[in-house]
Amino acid sequence: MLIDTHAHLSDGAFDDIRGEVIEKARQCSVAKIITSGSDYKSSLEAFSLAQKYEDIYCSIGIYPESILELNDEVESKLYKLGQDKKVVAIGEIGLQYTEGAPDRELQKCGFIRQIKLAFNLNKPIVIHCRDAYGDLIDLLKKNREYFSGGTLHCYGGSYEIAMEAIKLGYYISVGGVSTFKNAQNIKEVLKKLPLERFVLETDCPYLTPHPFRGKLNMPSYIPTIAENLAELKGVTVEEVAKQSTINARRLFNI
Ligand code: NI
């Protein structure tokens, strides 16, 4: 049994094939899927998918690019939704320092607000981070008292940063990028990290793993990501499946 800890099943790319995609995941031993929101609208959509399907859970939150949406009203709506048992995390939330992204101070404020929200709900966070790993670790350290567990989703940073995050209690989420032929850096990082701290994700419909690049990504590609990680770690795919599932179940309480 495998778990896709981060997917975007409410994405329009799945509109005509959502049922088939979910069924195909089941056939490929992907027994549970956590579908994620990234703004309020997609969080509501993720929530309703989780209500509709027994083996689908959701995470809700406002990610950096939409952080201007986050106000008291949205926060209290997220808090209300977050009390439902199918909401297993707050996310994706975080920091993104790419060009054209919203003001960094505003992003940090919004991120901290949602870290506290997750803490109050006693649910882990799913962290989105791009070009901001230094500030991310700083911020996580400074807000340690609000720690409620979480993952660094689609991890793309260094070994040192990953170990800092692990020491703080976070998990490293491995997705399609780790299978790309030109992703030598992240492959070297993953080789050195402990199997006990990995969870798997597709981030579908984005970041389709090799050798399926160019096709639509979906949760049924989790076995491909597991096989690749097994190869990197020099262990069997069964070991990766077993340990990553234990990790995901423990973290998300599913
Ligand atoms: Ni995502």
Coordinates of N, CA, C and O in Angstrom, one line a residue, residues 40-157:
Y40 N -8.1 29.8 -1.3 CA -9.4 29.4 -0.7 C -10.3 28.5 -1.5 O -10.8 27.5 -1.1
K41 N -10.4 28.9 -2.8 CA -11.3 28.2 -3.7 C -10.8 26.8 -3.9 O -11.6 25.8 -3.8
S42 N -9.6 26.5 -4.1 CA -9.1 25.2 -4.3 C -9.1 24.4 -3.0 O -9.2 23.1 -3.0
S43 N -9.0 25.1 -1.9 CA -9.2 24.4 -0.6 C -10.6 23.9 -0.4 O -10.8 22.7 0.0
L44 N -11.6 24.7 -0.8 CA -13.0 24.2 -0.7 C -13.2 23.0 -1.7 O -13.9 22.1 -1.3
E45 N -12.6 23.1 -2.9 CA -12.7 22.0 -3.8 C -12.1 20.7 -3.3 O -12.6 19.6 -3.4
A46 N -10.9 20.9 -2.7 CA -10.2 19.7 -2.1 C -11.1 19.1 -1.0 O -11.2 17.9 -0.8
F47 N -11.7 20.0 -0.2 CA -12.5 19.6 0.9 C -13.7 18.8 0.4 O -14.1 17.7 1.0
S48 N -14.3 19.2 -0.7 CA -15.5 18.5 -1.1 C -15.1 17.2 -1.8 O -15.9 16.2 -1.6
L49 N -14.0 17.1 -2.4 CA -13.5 15.8 -2.9 C -13.3 14.8 -1.7 O -13.6 13.6 -1.8
A50 N -12.7 15.3 -0.6 CA -12.5 14.5 0.5 C -13.8 14.0 1.2 O -13.8 12.9 1.8
Q51 N -14.9 14.8 1.0 CA -16.1 14.4 1.5 C -16.8 13.3 0.7 O -17.5 12.4 1.1
K52 N -16.5 13.4 -0.6 CA -17.1 12.5 -1.6 C -16.5 11.1 -1.6 O -17.2 10.1 -1.8
Y53 N -15.1 11.0 -1.5 CA -14.4 9.7 -1.6 C -13.8 9.3 -0.2 O -13.1 10.1 0.4
E54 N -14.1 8.1 0.1 CA -13.6 7.6 1.4 C -12.0 7.6 1.5 O -11.5 7.9 2.6
D55 N -11.4 7.3 0.4 CA -9.9 7.1 0.5 C -9.2 8.4 0.1 O -8.0 8.4 -0.1
I56 N -9.9 9.5 0.0 CA -9.3 10.8 -0.2 C -9.4 11.7 1.0 O -10.5 11.9 1.6
Y57 N -8.3 12.4 1.3 CA -8.2 13.3 2.4 C -7.8 14.7 1.8 O -7.4 14.7 0.6
C58 N -7.8 15.7 2.6 CA -7.4 17.0 2.0 C -6.5 17.8 3.0 O -6.5 17.6 4.2
S59 N -5.8 18.7 2.3 CA -5.1 19.8 3.1 C -5.6 21.1 2.6 O -5.8 21.2 1.4
I60 N -5.8 22.0 3.5 CA -6.3 23.3 3.1 C -5.4 24.5 3.5 O -4.8 24.4 4.6
G61 N -5.3 25.5 2.7 CA -4.5 26.6 3.1 C -4.2 27.5 1.9 O -4.6 27.3 0.8
I62 N -3.5 28.6 2.2 CA -3.3 29.7 1.2 C -1.8 29.7 1.0 O -1.0 30.0 1.9
Y63 N -1.3 29.4 -0.2 CA 0.1 29.4 -0.5 C 0.6 30.8 -0.9 O -0.2 31.7 -1.1
P64 N 2.0 30.9 -1.0 CA 2.5 32.3 -1.1 C 2.0 33.1 -2.2 O 1.7 34.3 -2.0
E65 N 1.8 32.5 -3.4 CA 1.3 33.4 -4.5 C -0.1 33.9 -4.3 O -0.5 34.9 -5.0
S66 N -0.9 33.3 -3.4 CA -2.2 33.8 -3.2 C -2.4 34.4 -1.8 O -3.5 34.6 -1.3
I67 N -1.3 34.8 -1.2 CA -1.3 35.2 0.2 C -2.1 36.4 0.5 O -2.6 36.6 1.6
L68 N -2.3 37.3 -0.5 CA -3.1 38.5 -0.4 C -4.6 38.1 0.0 O -5.3 38.9 0.6
E69 N -5.0 36.9 -0.3 CA -6.3 36.4 0.0 C -6.5 36.3 1.5 O -7.7 36.2 2.0
L70 N -5.4 36.0 2.2 CA -5.6 35.6 3.6 C -5.9 36.8 4.5 O -5.1 37.7 4.7
N71 N -7.2 36.8 5.0 CA -7.6 37.8 6.0 C -8.3 37.1 7.1 O -8.4 35.9 7.1
D72 N -8.9 37.9 8.1 CA -9.5 37.3 9.2 C -10.7 36.3 8.8 O -10.8 35.3 9.4
E73 N -11.4 36.8 7.8 CA -12.6 36.0 7.4 C -12.2 34.7 6.8 O -12.7 33.6 7.2
V74 N -11.2 34.7 5.9 CA -10.7 33.5 5.3 C -10.1 32.6 6.4 O -10.3 31.4 6.4
E75 N -9.3 33.2 7.3 CA -8.7 32.4 8.3 C -9.7 31.7 9.2 O -9.6 30.5 9.5
S76 N -10.8 32.4 9.5 CA -11.8 31.7 10.4 C -12.6 30.6 9.6 O -13.0 29.6 10.2
K77 N -12.7 30.8 8.3 CA -13.4 29.8 7.5 C -12.5 28.6 7.4 O -13.0 27.4 7.5
L78 N -11.2 28.8 7.2 CA -10.2 27.7 7.2 C -10.3 26.9 8.5 O -10.2 25.7 8.6
Y79 N -10.3 27.7 9.6 CA -10.4 27.1 10.9 C -11.6 26.2 11.1 O -11.5 25.0 11.6
K80 N -12.7 26.6 10.6 CA -14.0 25.9 10.7 C -13.8 24.6 9.9 O -14.1 23.5 10.3
L81 N -13.4 24.7 8.6 CA -13.2 23.5 7.7 C -12.2 22.6 8.4 O -12.4 21.4 8.3
G82 N -11.2 23.2 9.0 CA -10.1 22.4 9.5 C -10.4 21.4 10.6 O -9.7 20.6 11.0
Q83 N -11.6 21.7 11.2 CA -12.1 20.8 12.3 C -12.6 19.5 11.8 O -12.8 18.5 12.6
D84 N -12.9 19.4 10.5 CA -13.4 18.2 9.9 C -12.3 17.1 9.9 O -11.1 17.4 9.7
K85 N -12.7 15.8 10.2 CA -11.7 14.8 10.3 C -11.0 14.5 8.9 O -9.9 13.9 8.9
K86 N -11.6 14.8 7.8 CA -11.0 14.5 6.5 C -9.9 15.6 6.1 O -9.2 15.5 5.2
V87 N -9.9 16.7 6.9 CA -8.8 17.7 6.7 C -7.7 17.2 7.6 O -7.7 17.3 8.8
V88 N -6.6 16.8 6.9 CA -5.5 16.1 7.7 C -4.3 17.0 7.8 O -3.3 16.7 8.4
A89 N -4.3 18.2 7.1 CA -3.2 19.1 7.2 C -3.6 20.5 6.8 O -4.6 20.7 6.1
I90 N -2.7 21.5 7.2 CA -2.9 22.9 6.6 C -1.8 23.0 5.6 O -0.6 22.9 5.9
G91 N -2.2 23.3 4.4 CA -1.2 23.5 3.3 C -1.9 23.4 1.9 O -3.1 23.2 1.8
E92 N -1.2 23.8 0.9 CA 0.2 24.1 1.0 C 0.4 25.5 1.4 O -0.3 26.4 0.8
I93 N 1.3 25.8 2.3 CA 1.6 27.1 2.8 C 3.2 27.3 2.8 O 3.9 26.3 2.8
G94 N 3.6 28.5 2.8 CA 5.1 28.6 2.8 C 5.6 29.9 2.3 O 5.0 31.0 2.5
L95 N 6.8 29.8 1.6 CA 7.5 31.0 1.1 C 8.0 30.7 -0.3 O 8.4 29.6 -0.6
Q96 N 7.9 31.7 -1.1 CA 8.4 31.7 -2.5 C 9.0 33.0 -2.9 O 8.3 34.0 -2.9
Y97 N 10.3 32.9 -3.1 CA 11.0 34.2 -3.3 C 11.4 34.3 -4.8 O 12.4 35.0 -5.2
T98 N 10.6 33.7 -5.7 CA 10.9 33.9 -7.1 C 10.4 35.3 -7.6 O 9.7 36.0 -6.8
E99 N 10.9 35.7 -8.7 CA 10.5 37.1 -9.2 C 9.0 37.2 -9.4 O 8.3 36.3 -9.9
G100 N 8.5 38.4 -9.0 CA 7.1 38.6 -9.2 C 6.2 38.1 -8.1 O 5.0 38.3 -8.0
A101 N 6.8 37.3 -7.1 CA 6.0 36.8 -6.0 C 5.7 37.9 -5.0 O 6.4 38.9 -5.0
P102 N 4.6 37.8 -4.2 CA 4.2 38.8 -3.3 C 5.3 39.2 -2.3 O 6.3 38.4 -2.1
D103 N 5.2 40.3 -1.7 CA 6.1 40.9 -0.8 C 6.5 39.8 0.3 O 5.7 39.1 0.8
R104 N 7.8 39.8 0.6 CA 8.3 38.7 1.4 C 7.9 38.8 2.9 O 7.6 37.8 3.5
E105 N 7.7 40.0 3.4 CA 7.3 40.2 4.8 C 5.8 39.7 4.9 O 5.4 39.1 5.9
L106 N 5.1 40.1 3.8 CA 3.7 39.6 3.8 C 3.5 38.1 3.8 O 2.7 37.5 4.5
Q107 N 4.4 37.5 3.0 CA 4.4 36.0 2.9 C 4.7 35.4 4.2 O 4.1 34.5 4.7
K108 N 5.7 36.0 4.9 CA 6.1 35.4 6.2 C 5.0 35.5 7.2 O 4.7 34.6 7.9
C109 N 4.3 36.7 7.2 CA 3.2 36.9 8.1 C 2.1 35.9 7.9 O 1.6 35.3 8.8
G110 N 1.8 35.7 6.6 CA 0.7 34.8 6.3 C 1.1 33.4 6.6 O 0.2 32.6 7.0
F111 N 2.3 33.0 6.4 CA 2.8 31.7 6.7 C 2.7 31.4 8.2 O 2.2 30.4 8.7
I112 N 3.2 32.4 9.0 CA 3.2 32.2 10.5 C 1.7 32.1 11.0 O 1.4 31.3 11.8
R113 N 0.9 32.9 10.4 CA -0.5 32.9 10.8 C -1.1 31.4 10.6 O -1.8 30.9 11.4
Q114 N -0.7 30.8 9.5 CA -1.2 29.5 9.2 C -0.5 28.4 10.0 O -1.1 27.3 10.2
I115 N 0.7 28.7 10.3 CA 1.4 27.7 11.2 C 0.7 27.7 12.6 O 0.4 26.6 13.1
K116 N 0.3 28.8 13.1 CA -0.5 28.9 14.3 C -1.9 28.3 14.2 O -2.4 27.6 15.1
L117 N -2.5 28.5 13.0 CA -3.8 27.9 12.7 C -3.7 26.4 12.8 O -4.5 25.7 13.5
A118 N -2.6 25.8 12.2 CA -2.4 24.4 12.2 C -2.2 23.9 13.6 O -2.7 22.8 14.0
F119 N -1.4 24.6 14.4 CA -1.1 24.3 15.8 C -2.4 24.2 16.6 O -2.7 23.3 17.3
N120 N -3.3 25.2 16.4 CA -4.5 25.3 17.1 C -5.5 24.1 16.7 O -6.3 23.7 17.5
L121 N -5.3 23.7 15.5 CA -6.2 22.6 15.0 C -5.5 21.2 15.3 O -6.1 20.2 15.1
N122 N -4.2 21.3 15.8 CA -3.5 20.1 16.0 C -3.3 19.2 14.8 O -3.5 18.0 14.8
K123 N -3.0 19.9 13.7 CA -2.8 19.2 12.4 C -1.4 19.7 11.8 O -1.0 20.8 12.0
P124 N -0.8 18.8 11.1 CA 0.5 19.1 10.5 C 0.4 20.1 9.4 O -0.7 20.4 8.9
I125 N 1.6 20.7 8.9 CA 1.6 21.6 7.8 C 2.3 21.0 6.6 O 3.1 20.1 6.8
V126 N 1.9 21.4 5.4 CA 2.5 21.0 4.2 C 3.2 22.2 3.6 O 2.5 23.2 3.2
I127 N 4.5 22.2 3.6 CA 5.3 23.4 3.3 C 5.7 23.5 1.8 O 6.3 22.6 1.3
H128 N 5.3 24.6 1.2 CA 5.8 24.9 -0.2 C 6.9 25.9 0.0 O 6.8 26.9 0.6
C129 N 8.1 25.6 -0.6 CA 9.2 26.6 -0.5 C 10.0 26.6 -1.8 O 10.4 25.6 -2.4
R130 N 10.1 27.8 -2.3 CA 10.9 28.0 -3.5 C 11.9 29.2 -3.3 O 11.5 30.3 -3.0
D131 N 13.2 28.9 -3.5 CA 14.3 29.9 -3.3 C 14.2 30.6 -2.0 O 14.6 31.8 -1.9
A132 N 13.8 29.9 -1.0 CA 13.6 30.6 0.3 C 14.0 29.7 1.5 O 13.5 29.9 2.6
Y133 N 14.8 28.7 1.3 CA 15.1 27.7 2.3 C 15.8 28.3 3.6 O 15.5 27.9 4.7
G134 N 16.6 29.3 3.4 CA 17.3 29.9 4.5 C 16.3 30.5 5.5 O 16.2 30.3 6.7
D135 N 15.4 31.4 4.9 CA 14.4 32.1 5.7 C 13.4 31.1 6.3 O 12.9 31.2 7.4
L136 N 13.1 30.0 5.5 CA 12.2 29.0 5.9 C 12.6 28.4 7.2 O 11.9 28.3 8.2
I137 N 13.9 27.9 7.3 CA 14.4 27.3 8.5 C 14.4 28.2 9.6 O 14.0 27.9 10.8
D138 N 14.9 29.5 9.4 CA 14.8 30.5 10.4 C 13.5 30.7 11.0 O 13.3 30.7 12.3
L139 N 12.5 30.8 10.1 CA 11.1 31.0 10.6 C 10.5 29.8 11.3 O 9.9 29.9 12.4
L140 N 10.9 28.6 10.9 CA 10.4 27.4 11.6 C 11.0 27.3 13.0 O 10.4 26.9 13.9
K141 N 12.3 27.7 13.0 CA 13.0 27.6 14.3 C 12.4 28.6 15.3 O 12.1 28.3 16.5
K142 N 12.2 29.9 14.8 CA 11.6 30.9 15.7 C 10.2 30.6 16.1 O 9.8 31.1 17.2
N143 N 9.5 29.8 15.4 CA 8.1 29.5 15.7 C 7.9 28.0 16.2 O 6.9 27.5 16.1
R144 N 9.0 27.5 16.7 CA 9.0 26.1 17.2 C 7.9 25.8 18.2 O 7.4 24.7 18.3
E145 N 7.5 26.8 19.0 CA 6.5 26.6 20.0 C 5.2 26.2 19.4 O 4.2 25.7 20.0
Y146 N 5.0 26.5 18.1 CA 3.8 26.2 17.4 C 3.9 25.0 16.5 O 3.2 24.8 15.5
F147 N 5.0 24.2 16.7 CA 5.2 23.0 15.9 C 4.1 22.0 16.0 O 3.7 21.6 17.1
S148 N 3.6 21.6 14.8 CA 2.6 20.5 14.8 C 2.9 19.4 13.8 O 2.0 18.7 13.3
G149 N 4.2 19.3 13.4 CA 4.6 18.3 12.4 C 4.4 18.9 11.0 O 3.7 19.9 10.8
G150 N 4.9 18.1 10.0 CA 4.7 18.6 8.6 C 5.7 18.0 7.7 O 6.6 17.2 8.0
T151 N 5.5 18.4 6.4 CA 6.4 17.9 5.4 C 7.0 19.1 4.6 O 6.3 20.2 4.5
L152 N 8.2 19.0 4.0 CA 8.7 19.9 3.0 C 8.3 19.3 1.7 O 8.9 18.3 1.3
H153 N 7.2 19.8 1.1 CA 6.7 19.2 -0.1 C 7.6 19.5 -1.3 O 8.1 20.6 -1.4
C154 N 7.7 18.5 -2.2 CA 8.5 18.6 -3.4 C 9.9 19.1 -3.0 O 10.3 20.1 -3.6
Y155 N 10.6 18.5 -2.2 CA 11.8 19.0 -1.6 C 12.9 19.2 -2.7 O 13.1 18.3 -3.5
G156 N 13.5 20.4 -2.7 CA 14.5 20.7 -3.8 C 15.7 21.4 -3.2 O 16.5 22.0 -3.9
G157 N 15.9 21.3 -1.9 CA 17.0 22.1 -1.3 C 18.2 21.2 -1.0 O 18.4 20.1 -1.6

